[in-house]
PDB file of C-alpha atoms and ligand atoms in Angstrom:
ATOM      1  CA  MET A 509      12.192   1.461  27.969  1.00  0.00           C
ATOM      2  CA  ARG A 510       8.867   2.681  26.693  1.00  0.00           C
ATOM      3  CA  ILE A 511       8.546   3.457  23.029  1.00  0.00           C
ATOM      4  CA  GLY A 512       5.470   4.523  21.129  1.00  0.00           C
ATOM      5  CA  TYR A 513       3.878   6.376  18.284  1.00  0.00           C
ATOM      6  CA  VAL A 514       1.626   9.347  17.776  1.00  0.00           C
ATOM      7  CA  GLN A 515      -0.800   8.791  14.922  1.00  0.00           C
ATOM      8  CA  PHE A 516      -2.624  11.886  13.772  1.00  0.00           C
ATOM      9  CA  GLU A 517      -3.784  13.879  10.776  1.00  0.00           C
ATOM     10  CA  PRO A 518      -1.487  16.713   9.696  1.00  0.00           C
ATOM     11  CA  ARG A 519      -3.169  19.267   7.423  1.00  0.00           C
ATOM     12  CA  LEU A 520      -1.579  19.949   4.040  1.00  0.00           C
ATOM     13  CA  GLY A 521       0.128  23.349   3.985  1.00  0.00           C
ATOM     14  CA  ALA A 522      -0.924  24.313   7.517  1.00  0.00           C
ATOM     15  CA  VAL A 523       2.522  24.527   9.091  1.00  0.00           C
ATOM     16  CA  GLU A 524       1.604  26.591  12.142  1.00  0.00           C
ATOM     17  CA  GLU A 525      -1.541  24.576  12.810  1.00  0.00           C
ATOM     18  CA  ASN A 526       0.400  21.297  12.537  1.00  0.00           C
ATOM     19  CA  ARG A 527       3.093  22.575  14.884  1.00  0.00           C
ATOM     20  CA  ALA A 528       0.480  23.522  17.460  1.00  0.00           C
ATOM     21  CA  ALA A 529      -1.383  20.200  17.038  1.00  0.00           C
ATOM     22  CA  VAL A 530       1.823  18.216  17.494  1.00  0.00           C
ATOM     23  CA  ARG A 531       2.733  20.191  20.575  1.00  0.00           C
ATOM     24  CA  GLU A 532      -0.667  19.530  22.128  1.00  0.00           C
ATOM     25  CA  LEU A 533      -0.508  15.802  21.328  1.00  0.00           C
ATOM     26  CA  LEU A 534       2.973  15.476  22.801  1.00  0.00           C
ATOM     27  CA  LEU A 535       2.021  17.246  25.998  1.00  0.00           C
ATOM     28  CA  GLU A 536      -0.978  14.881  26.373  1.00  0.00           C
ATOM     29  CA  ALA A 537       0.775  11.664  25.304  1.00  0.00           C
ATOM     30  CA  PRO A 538       1.369   8.802  27.736  1.00  0.00           C
ATOM     31  CA  GLU A 539       4.747   8.726  29.421  1.00  0.00           C
ATOM     32  CA  ALA A 540       7.457   7.241  27.217  1.00  0.00           C
ATOM     33  CA  GLU A 541      11.163   7.619  26.522  1.00  0.00           C
ATOM     34  CA  LEU A 542      10.754   7.630  22.730  1.00  0.00           C
ATOM     35  CA  LEU A 543       7.764   8.665  20.609  1.00  0.00           C
ATOM     36  CA  VAL A 544       7.609   8.575  16.828  1.00  0.00           C
ATOM     37  CA  LEU A 545       5.411  10.833  14.679  1.00  0.00           C
ATOM     38  CA  PRO A 546       4.453  10.453  11.001  1.00  0.00           C
ATOM     39  CA  GLU A 547       6.377  11.437   7.883  1.00  0.00           C
ATOM     40  CA  LEU A 548       6.068  15.147   6.981  1.00  0.00           C
ATOM     41  CA  ALA A 549       4.230  15.779  10.246  1.00  0.00           C
ATOM     42  CA  SER A 550       5.154  19.454   9.975  1.00  0.00           C
ATOM     43  CA  SER A 551       3.538  20.102   6.617  1.00  0.00           C
ATOM     44  CA  GLY A 552       1.297  17.371   5.235  1.00  0.00           C
ATOM     45  CA  TYR A 553       2.328  15.181   2.322  1.00  0.00           C
ATOM     46  CA  HIS A 554       0.703  15.455  -1.073  1.00  0.00           C
ATOM     47  CA  PHE A 555       2.065  18.721  -2.500  1.00  0.00           C
ATOM     48  CA  ALA A 556       0.938  19.595  -6.012  1.00  0.00           C
ATOM     49  CA  THR A 557       4.150  21.458  -6.857  1.00  0.00           C
ATOM     50  CA  ARG A 558       7.658  21.979  -5.561  1.00  0.00           C
ATOM     51  CA  ALA A 559       6.747  25.620  -4.918  1.00  0.00           C
ATOM     52  CA  ASP A 560       3.994  24.437  -2.561  1.00  0.00           C
ATOM     53  CA  ALA A 561       6.464  22.207  -0.720  1.00  0.00           C
ATOM     54  CA  TRP A 562       8.976  25.064  -0.566  1.00  0.00           C
ATOM     55  CA  GLU A 563       6.363  27.309   1.088  1.00  0.00           C
ATOM     56  CA  CYS A 564       5.997  24.729   3.871  1.00  0.00           C
ATOM     57  CA  SER A 565       9.678  23.960   4.345  1.00  0.00           C
ATOM     58  CA  GLU A 566      11.962  24.973   7.205  1.00  0.00           C
ATOM     59  CA  THR A 567      15.472  24.234   8.353  1.00  0.00           C
ATOM     60  CA  ALA A 568      16.287  21.250  10.551  1.00  0.00           C
ATOM     61  CA  ASP A 569      16.701  23.688  13.461  1.00  0.00           C
ATOM     62  CA  GLY A 570      13.650  25.802  12.721  1.00  0.00           C
ATOM     63  CA  ALA A 571      10.384  26.412  14.556  1.00  0.00           C
ATOM     64  CA  PHE A 572       9.157  22.798  14.352  1.00  0.00           C
ATOM     65  CA  THR A 573      12.313  21.445  15.995  1.00  0.00           C
ATOM     66  CA  ALA A 574      12.235  24.229  18.601  1.00  0.00           C
ATOM     67  CA  SER A 575       8.665  23.294  19.502  1.00  0.00           C
ATOM     68  CA  LEU A 576       9.589  19.584  19.754  1.00  0.00           C
ATOM     69  CA  THR A 577      12.525  20.521  21.993  1.00  0.00           C
ATOM     70  CA  GLU A 578      10.249  22.436  24.322  1.00  0.00           C
ATOM     71  CA  ALA A 579       7.862  19.475  24.599  1.00  0.00           C
ATOM     72  CA  ALA A 580      10.792  17.061  25.034  1.00  0.00           C
ATOM     73  CA  ARG A 581      12.076  19.155  27.922  1.00  0.00           C
ATOM     74  CA  LYS A 582       8.654  19.213  29.593  1.00  0.00           C
ATOM     75  CA  ARG A 583       8.038  15.471  29.112  1.00  0.00           C
ATOM     76  CA  ASN A 584      11.642  14.222  29.329  1.00  0.00           C
ATOM     77  CA  CYS A 585      11.163  12.326  26.080  1.00  0.00           C
ATOM     78  CA  THR A 586      12.871  11.957  22.692  1.00  0.00           C
ATOM     79  CA  TYR A 587      10.850  12.430  19.498  1.00  0.00           C
ATOM     80  CA  VAL A 588      11.355  11.405  15.895  1.00  0.00           C
ATOM     81  CA  ALA A 589       9.175  13.445  13.541  1.00  0.00           C
ATOM     82  CA  GLY A 590       8.903  13.980   9.799  1.00  0.00           C
ATOM     83  CA  LEU A 591       9.918  17.427   8.562  1.00  0.00           C
ATOM     84  CA  CYS A 592       9.702  19.178   5.193  1.00  0.00           C
ATOM     85  CA  GLU A 593      13.311  20.326   5.363  1.00  0.00           C
ATOM     86  CA  ARG A 594      15.017  23.131   3.475  1.00  0.00           C
ATOM     87  CA  GLU A 595      18.778  23.561   3.229  1.00  0.00           C
ATOM     88  CA  GLY A 596      20.091  26.207   0.847  1.00  0.00           C
ATOM     89  CA  ASP A 597      17.846  25.918  -2.205  1.00  0.00           C
ATOM     90  CA  GLN A 598      17.218  22.190  -1.766  1.00  0.00           C
ATOM     91  CA  LEU A 599      14.328  20.301  -0.191  1.00  0.00           C
ATOM     92  CA  TRP A 600      14.453  17.036   1.726  1.00  0.00           C
ATOM     93  CA  ASN A 601      11.856  14.646   3.102  1.00  0.00           C
ATOM     94  CA  SER A 602      13.508  14.382   6.504  1.00  0.00           C
ATOM     95  CA  ALA A 603      13.051  13.247  10.066  1.00  0.00           C
ATOM     96  CA  VAL A 604      14.525  15.021  13.061  1.00  0.00           C
ATOM     97  CA  VAL A 605      15.492  13.261  16.300  1.00  0.00           C
ATOM     98  CA  VAL A 606      14.883  15.717  19.134  1.00  0.00           C
ATOM     99  CA  GLY A 607      15.435  15.415  22.883  1.00  0.00           C
ATOM    100  CA  PRO A 608      15.290  17.757  25.881  1.00  0.00           C
ATOM    101  CA  THR A 609      18.555  19.462  24.895  1.00  0.00           C
ATOM    102  CA  GLY A 610      17.588  19.976  21.256  1.00  0.00           C
ATOM    103  CA  ARG A 611      18.215  18.198  17.980  1.00  0.00           C
ATOM    104  CA  ILE A 612      20.190  14.978  18.295  1.00  0.00           C
ATOM    105  CA  GLY A 613      20.026  13.841  14.703  1.00  0.00           C
ATOM    106  CA  LEU A 614      18.714  14.173  11.182  1.00  0.00           C
ATOM    107  CA  TYR A 615      17.816  11.579   8.563  1.00  0.00           C
ATOM    108  CA  ARG A 616      16.876  12.319   4.941  1.00  0.00           C
ATOM    109  CA  LYS A 617      14.651   9.788   3.153  1.00  0.00           C
ATOM    110  CA  ALA A 618      16.725   7.681   0.774  1.00  0.00           C
ATOM    111  CA  HIS A 619      13.972   6.042  -1.295  1.00  0.00           C
ATOM    112  CA  LEU A 620      11.568   8.651  -2.606  1.00  0.00           C
ATOM    113  CA  PHE A 621       8.048   7.472  -3.494  1.00  0.00           C
ATOM    114  CA  LEU A 622       6.283   8.364  -6.764  1.00  0.00           C
ATOM    115  CA  ASN A 623       6.116  12.144  -7.323  1.00  0.00           C
ATOM    116  CA  GLU A 624       8.249  12.879  -4.245  1.00  0.00           C
ATOM    117  CA  ARG A 625      11.103  12.818  -6.768  1.00  0.00           C
ATOM    118  CA  ASP A 626       9.728  16.034  -8.283  1.00  0.00           C
ATOM    119  CA  LEU A 627       9.852  17.752  -4.879  1.00  0.00           C
ATOM    120  CA  PHE A 628      12.750  16.422  -2.827  1.00  0.00           C
ATOM    121  CA  GLU A 629      16.381  15.425  -3.218  1.00  0.00           C
ATOM    122  CA  PRO A 630      17.182  11.790  -2.377  1.00  0.00           C
ATOM    123  CA  GLY A 631      18.747  11.534   1.078  1.00  0.00           C
ATOM    124  CA  ASN A 632      22.478  12.240   1.257  1.00  0.00           C
ATOM    125  CA  LEU A 633      23.190  11.424   4.906  1.00  0.00           C
ATOM    126  CA  GLY A 634      23.348   7.631   4.648  1.00  0.00           C
ATOM    127  CA  LEU A 635      21.719   5.550   7.393  1.00  0.00           C
ATOM    128  CA  PRO A 636      23.044   6.958  10.673  1.00  0.00           C
ATOM    129  CA  VAL A 637      22.573   5.315  14.065  1.00  0.00           C
ATOM    130  CA  PHE A 638      22.096   7.681  17.002  1.00  0.00           C
ATOM    131  CA  ASP A 639      23.063   6.757  20.561  1.00  0.00           C
ATOM    132  CA  LEU A 640      20.268   8.097  22.759  1.00  0.00           C
ATOM    133  CA  GLY A 641      21.710   6.688  25.975  1.00  0.00           C
ATOM    134  CA  THR A 642      18.533   4.627  26.409  1.00  0.00           C
ATOM    135  CA  CYS A 643      19.013   2.822  23.065  1.00  0.00           C
ATOM    136  CA  ARG A 644      20.774   3.035  19.711  1.00  0.00           C
ATOM    137  CA  LEU A 645      18.312   4.387  17.175  1.00  0.00           C
ATOM    138  CA  GLY A 646      18.062   4.168  13.393  1.00  0.00           C
ATOM    139  CA  VAL A 647      15.482   5.970  11.264  1.00  0.00           C
ATOM    140  CA  LEU A 648      13.732   4.964   8.030  1.00  0.00           C
ATOM    141  CA  ILE A 649      10.991   7.015   6.383  1.00  0.00           C
ATOM    142  CA  CYS A 650       7.934   5.294   4.893  1.00  0.00           C
ATOM    143  CA  PHE A 651       8.820   3.709   1.494  1.00  0.00           C
ATOM    144  CA  ASP A 652      12.351   2.988   2.762  1.00  0.00           C
ATOM    145  CA  TRP A 653      10.692  -0.039   4.418  1.00  0.00           C
ATOM    146  CA  GLN A 654      10.638  -1.924   1.122  1.00  0.00           C
ATOM    147  CA  PHE A 655      14.423  -2.170   0.875  1.00  0.00           C
ATOM    148  CA  PRO A 656      15.843  -5.022   3.006  1.00  0.00           C
ATOM    149  CA  GLU A 657      19.379  -3.673   2.769  1.00  0.00           C
ATOM    150  CA  ALA A 658      18.350  -0.503   4.615  1.00  0.00           C
ATOM    151  CA  TRP A 659      17.239  -2.533   7.641  1.00  0.00           C
ATOM    152  CA  ARG A 660      20.398  -4.630   7.451  1.00  0.00           C
ATOM    153  CA  VAL A 661      22.685  -1.608   7.324  1.00  0.00           C
ATOM    154  CA  LEU A 662      21.004  -0.167  10.422  1.00  0.00           C
ATOM    155  CA  ALA A 663      21.248  -3.482  12.292  1.00  0.00           C
ATOM    156  CA  LEU A 664      24.926  -3.882  11.365  1.00  0.00           C
ATOM    157  CA  GLY A 665      25.462  -0.287  12.469  1.00  0.00           C
ATOM    158  CA  GLY A 666      24.265  -1.272  15.941  1.00  0.00           C
ATOM    159  CA  ALA A 667      20.664  -0.039  15.864  1.00  0.00           C
ATOM    160  CA  GLU A 668      18.365  -1.597  18.458  1.00  0.00           C
ATOM    161  CA  VAL A 669      15.276   0.431  17.630  1.00  0.00           C
ATOM    162  CA  VAL A 670      14.164   1.764  14.243  1.00  0.00           C
ATOM    163  CA  ALA A 671      11.814   4.749  14.161  1.00  0.00           C
ATOM    164  CA  HIS A 672       9.709   4.651  10.993  1.00  0.00           C
ATOM    165  CA  PRO A 673       7.726   7.859  10.366  1.00  0.00           C
ATOM    166  CA  SER A 674       5.286   7.044   7.557  1.00  0.00           C
ATOM    167  CA  ASN A 675       2.499   8.248   5.289  1.00  0.00           C
ATOM    168  CA  LEU A 676       1.396   4.813   4.032  1.00  0.00           C
ATOM    169  CA  VAL A 677      -1.264   4.559   1.342  1.00  0.00           C
ATOM    170  CA  ILE A 678      -1.431   0.832   0.465  1.00  0.00           C
ATOM    171  CA  PRO A 679      -3.597  -0.874   3.098  1.00  0.00           C
ATOM    172  CA  GLY A 680      -1.774  -3.426   5.225  1.00  0.00           C
ATOM    173  CA  ARG A 681       1.223  -4.171   2.997  1.00  0.00           C
ATOM    174  CA  CYS A 682       3.952  -2.491   5.041  1.00  0.00           C
ATOM    175  CA  GLN A 683       2.343  -3.641   8.286  1.00  0.00           C
ATOM    176  CA  ARG A 684       2.599  -7.265   7.121  1.00  0.00           C
ATOM    177  CA  VAL A 685       6.247  -7.080   6.049  1.00  0.00           C
ATOM    178  CA  VAL A 686       7.880  -4.867   8.693  1.00  0.00           C
ATOM    179  CA  PRO A 687       7.497  -7.561  11.418  1.00  0.00           C
ATOM    180  CA  LEU A 688       9.736  -9.768   9.244  1.00  0.00           C
ATOM    181  CA  HIS A 689      12.389  -7.054   9.015  1.00  0.00           C
ATOM    182  CA  ALA A 690      12.165  -6.708  12.816  1.00  0.00           C
ATOM    183  CA  LEU A 691      12.546 -10.469  13.247  1.00  0.00           C
ATOM    184  CA  SER A 692      15.369 -11.050  10.782  1.00  0.00           C
ATOM    185  CA  ASN A 693      17.383  -8.063  12.033  1.00  0.00           C
ATOM    186  CA  ARG A 694      16.588  -8.350  15.769  1.00  0.00           C
ATOM    187  CA  LEU A 695      15.081  -4.862  15.955  1.00  0.00           C
ATOM    188  CA  PHE A 696      12.277  -3.050  17.681  1.00  0.00           C
ATOM    189  CA  VAL A 697      10.408  -1.019  15.063  1.00  0.00           C
ATOM    190  CA  VAL A 698       7.933   1.800  15.594  1.00  0.00           C
ATOM    191  CA  THR A 699       5.927   2.558  12.453  1.00  0.00           C
ATOM    192  CA  ALA A 700       4.052   5.831  13.004  1.00  0.00           C
ATOM    193  CA  ASN A 701       1.583   6.295  10.193  1.00  0.00           C
ATOM    194  CA  ARG A 702      -0.937   9.079   9.653  1.00  0.00           C
ATOM    195  CA  VAL A 703      -4.652   9.120   8.911  1.00  0.00           C
ATOM    196  CA  GLY A 704      -6.824  11.326   6.731  1.00  0.00           C
ATOM    197  CA  GLU A 705      -6.980  12.222   3.068  1.00  0.00           C
ATOM    198  CA  GLU A 706      -5.149  14.761   0.879  1.00  0.00           C
ATOM    199  CA  ARG A 707      -5.950  15.521  -2.753  1.00  0.00           C
ATOM    200  CA  GLY A 708      -7.261  12.015  -3.473  1.00  0.00           C
ATOM    201  CA  LEU A 709      -4.674  10.103  -1.400  1.00  0.00           C
ATOM    202  CA  ARG A 710      -6.038   8.224   1.589  1.00  0.00           C
ATOM    203  CA  PHE A 711      -3.581   7.418   4.388  1.00  0.00           C
ATOM    204  CA  THR A 712      -4.108   4.109   6.111  1.00  0.00           C
ATOM    205  CA  GLY A 713      -3.252   4.579   9.810  1.00  0.00           C
ATOM    206  CA  ARG A 714      -2.648   1.222  11.552  1.00  0.00           C
ATOM    207  CA  SER A 715       0.554   2.392  13.241  1.00  0.00           C
ATOM    208  CA  GLN A 716       2.334  -0.429  15.003  1.00  0.00           C
ATOM    209  CA  ILE A 717       5.215  -1.421  17.217  1.00  0.00           C
ATOM    210  CA  ASN A 718       7.097  -4.629  16.453  1.00  0.00           C
ATOM    211  CA  ASP A 719       9.522  -6.450  18.675  1.00  0.00           C
ATOM    212  CA  PRO A 720      12.551  -8.544  17.611  1.00  0.00           C
ATOM    213  CA  GLY A 721      10.327 -11.638  17.766  1.00  0.00           C
ATOM    214  CA  GLY A 722       8.337 -10.091  14.924  1.00  0.00           C
ATOM    215  CA  LYS A 723       5.197  -9.759  17.012  1.00  0.00           C
ATOM    216  CA  PRO A 724       3.260  -6.484  16.976  1.00  0.00           C
ATOM    217  CA  SER A 725       2.576  -5.153  20.455  1.00  0.00           C
ATOM    218  CA  PRO A 726      -1.104  -5.794  21.258  1.00  0.00           C
ATOM    219  CA  ARG A 727      -1.303  -2.250  22.639  1.00  0.00           C
ATOM    220  CA  ALA A 728      -0.089  -0.867  19.355  1.00  0.00           C
ATOM    221  CA  ARG A 729      -3.124  -2.100  17.422  1.00  0.00           C
ATOM    222  CA  PRO A 730      -4.845   0.500  15.258  1.00  0.00           C
ATOM    223  CA  ARG A 731      -7.787   2.400  16.587  1.00  0.00           C
ATOM    224  CA  GLY A 732      -9.090   2.661  13.049  1.00  0.00           C
ATOM    225  CA  PRO A 733      -8.655   5.255  10.360  1.00  0.00           C
ATOM    226  CA  ARG A 734     -11.102   7.695  11.911  1.00  0.00           C
ATOM    227  CA  SER A 735      -9.119   8.113  15.133  1.00  0.00           C
ATOM    228  CA  PRO A 736      -7.595  11.569  15.269  1.00  0.00           C
ATOM    229  CA  TRP A 737      -4.627  10.277  17.225  1.00  0.00           C
ATOM    230  CA  SER A 738      -3.386   7.409  19.330  1.00  0.00           C
ATOM    231  CA  THR A 739      -0.301   6.476  21.266  1.00  0.00           C
ATOM    232  CA  SER A 740       1.030   3.223  22.501  1.00  0.00           C
ATOM    233  CA  THR A 741       3.972   2.288  24.613  1.00  0.00           C
ATOM    234  CA  LEU A 742       6.020  -0.851  24.921  1.00  0.00           C
ATOM    235  CA  THR A 743       8.172  -1.901  27.818  1.00  0.00           C
ATOM    236  CA  TRP A 744      11.480  -3.179  26.559  1.00  0.00           C
ATOM    237  CA  PRO A 745      12.162  -6.213  28.718  1.00  0.00           C
ATOM    238  CA  GLY A 746      15.670  -7.040  27.565  1.00  0.00           C
ATOM    239  CA  THR A 747      17.407  -3.788  28.220  1.00  0.00           C
ATOM    240  CA  SER A 748      19.501  -2.909  31.217  1.00  0.00           C
ATOM    241  CA  ARG A 749      19.578   0.753  30.243  1.00  0.00           C
TER     242      ARG A 749
HETATM  243  C1  LIG B1431       5.500   6.874   1.145  1.00  0.00           C
HETATM  244  O1  LIG B1431       6.709   6.672   1.059  1.00  0.00           O
HETATM  245  N1  LIG B1431       5.015   7.986   1.681  1.00  0.00           N
HETATM  246  C2  LIG B1431       4.530   5.871   0.666  1.00  0.00           C
END
């Protein structure tokens, strides 16, 4: 199985532009069965106010998911992508799992980071594991990585791969620790980070793929923070599916 990430620079508040950029990247990406995109790929990250986040929000089955579905159908791939999600009058920092037939799953970030608490509700869907046919998939979003019990719950729930859409801002810290979570829980992990800067926050790129031996895939090395995007794939040697 080939898994990978798409590292790029969403633009804050530019929902239509981000949707179009994602679509283009996915249509150009190397062949893979599973590709992971950054946290809040639909909207950008560093909102000044909840009203700003609300302006950029959409439902889990809105235009962003429809566009991912179209790309998934063309490329026969499954995507995990961060979404600024609205349901009723509430906002969530979410990730959708989308394949050729549409949305397969939804995860809402459990551990909100800094001022995210002023914008989003804490996730209320637990830590689901989705059976993609090719693998069993769990999802964590960015800061969730710091909580060992989250990885353990996913592993005990049968996850083989964890998709980790991120907007990391502390250089190298997550990238050093996630291989240990992969090792101790026997997981493949795809951390898809973003690059660029928003209102004084600099995002650190360095997306990576880790295997259950804890080793990052050499092909998943960062291209550097100036790269507009990059993808990497990993062949999963142990699987019969
Ligand atoms: C983060 O959770 N975006 C650091």
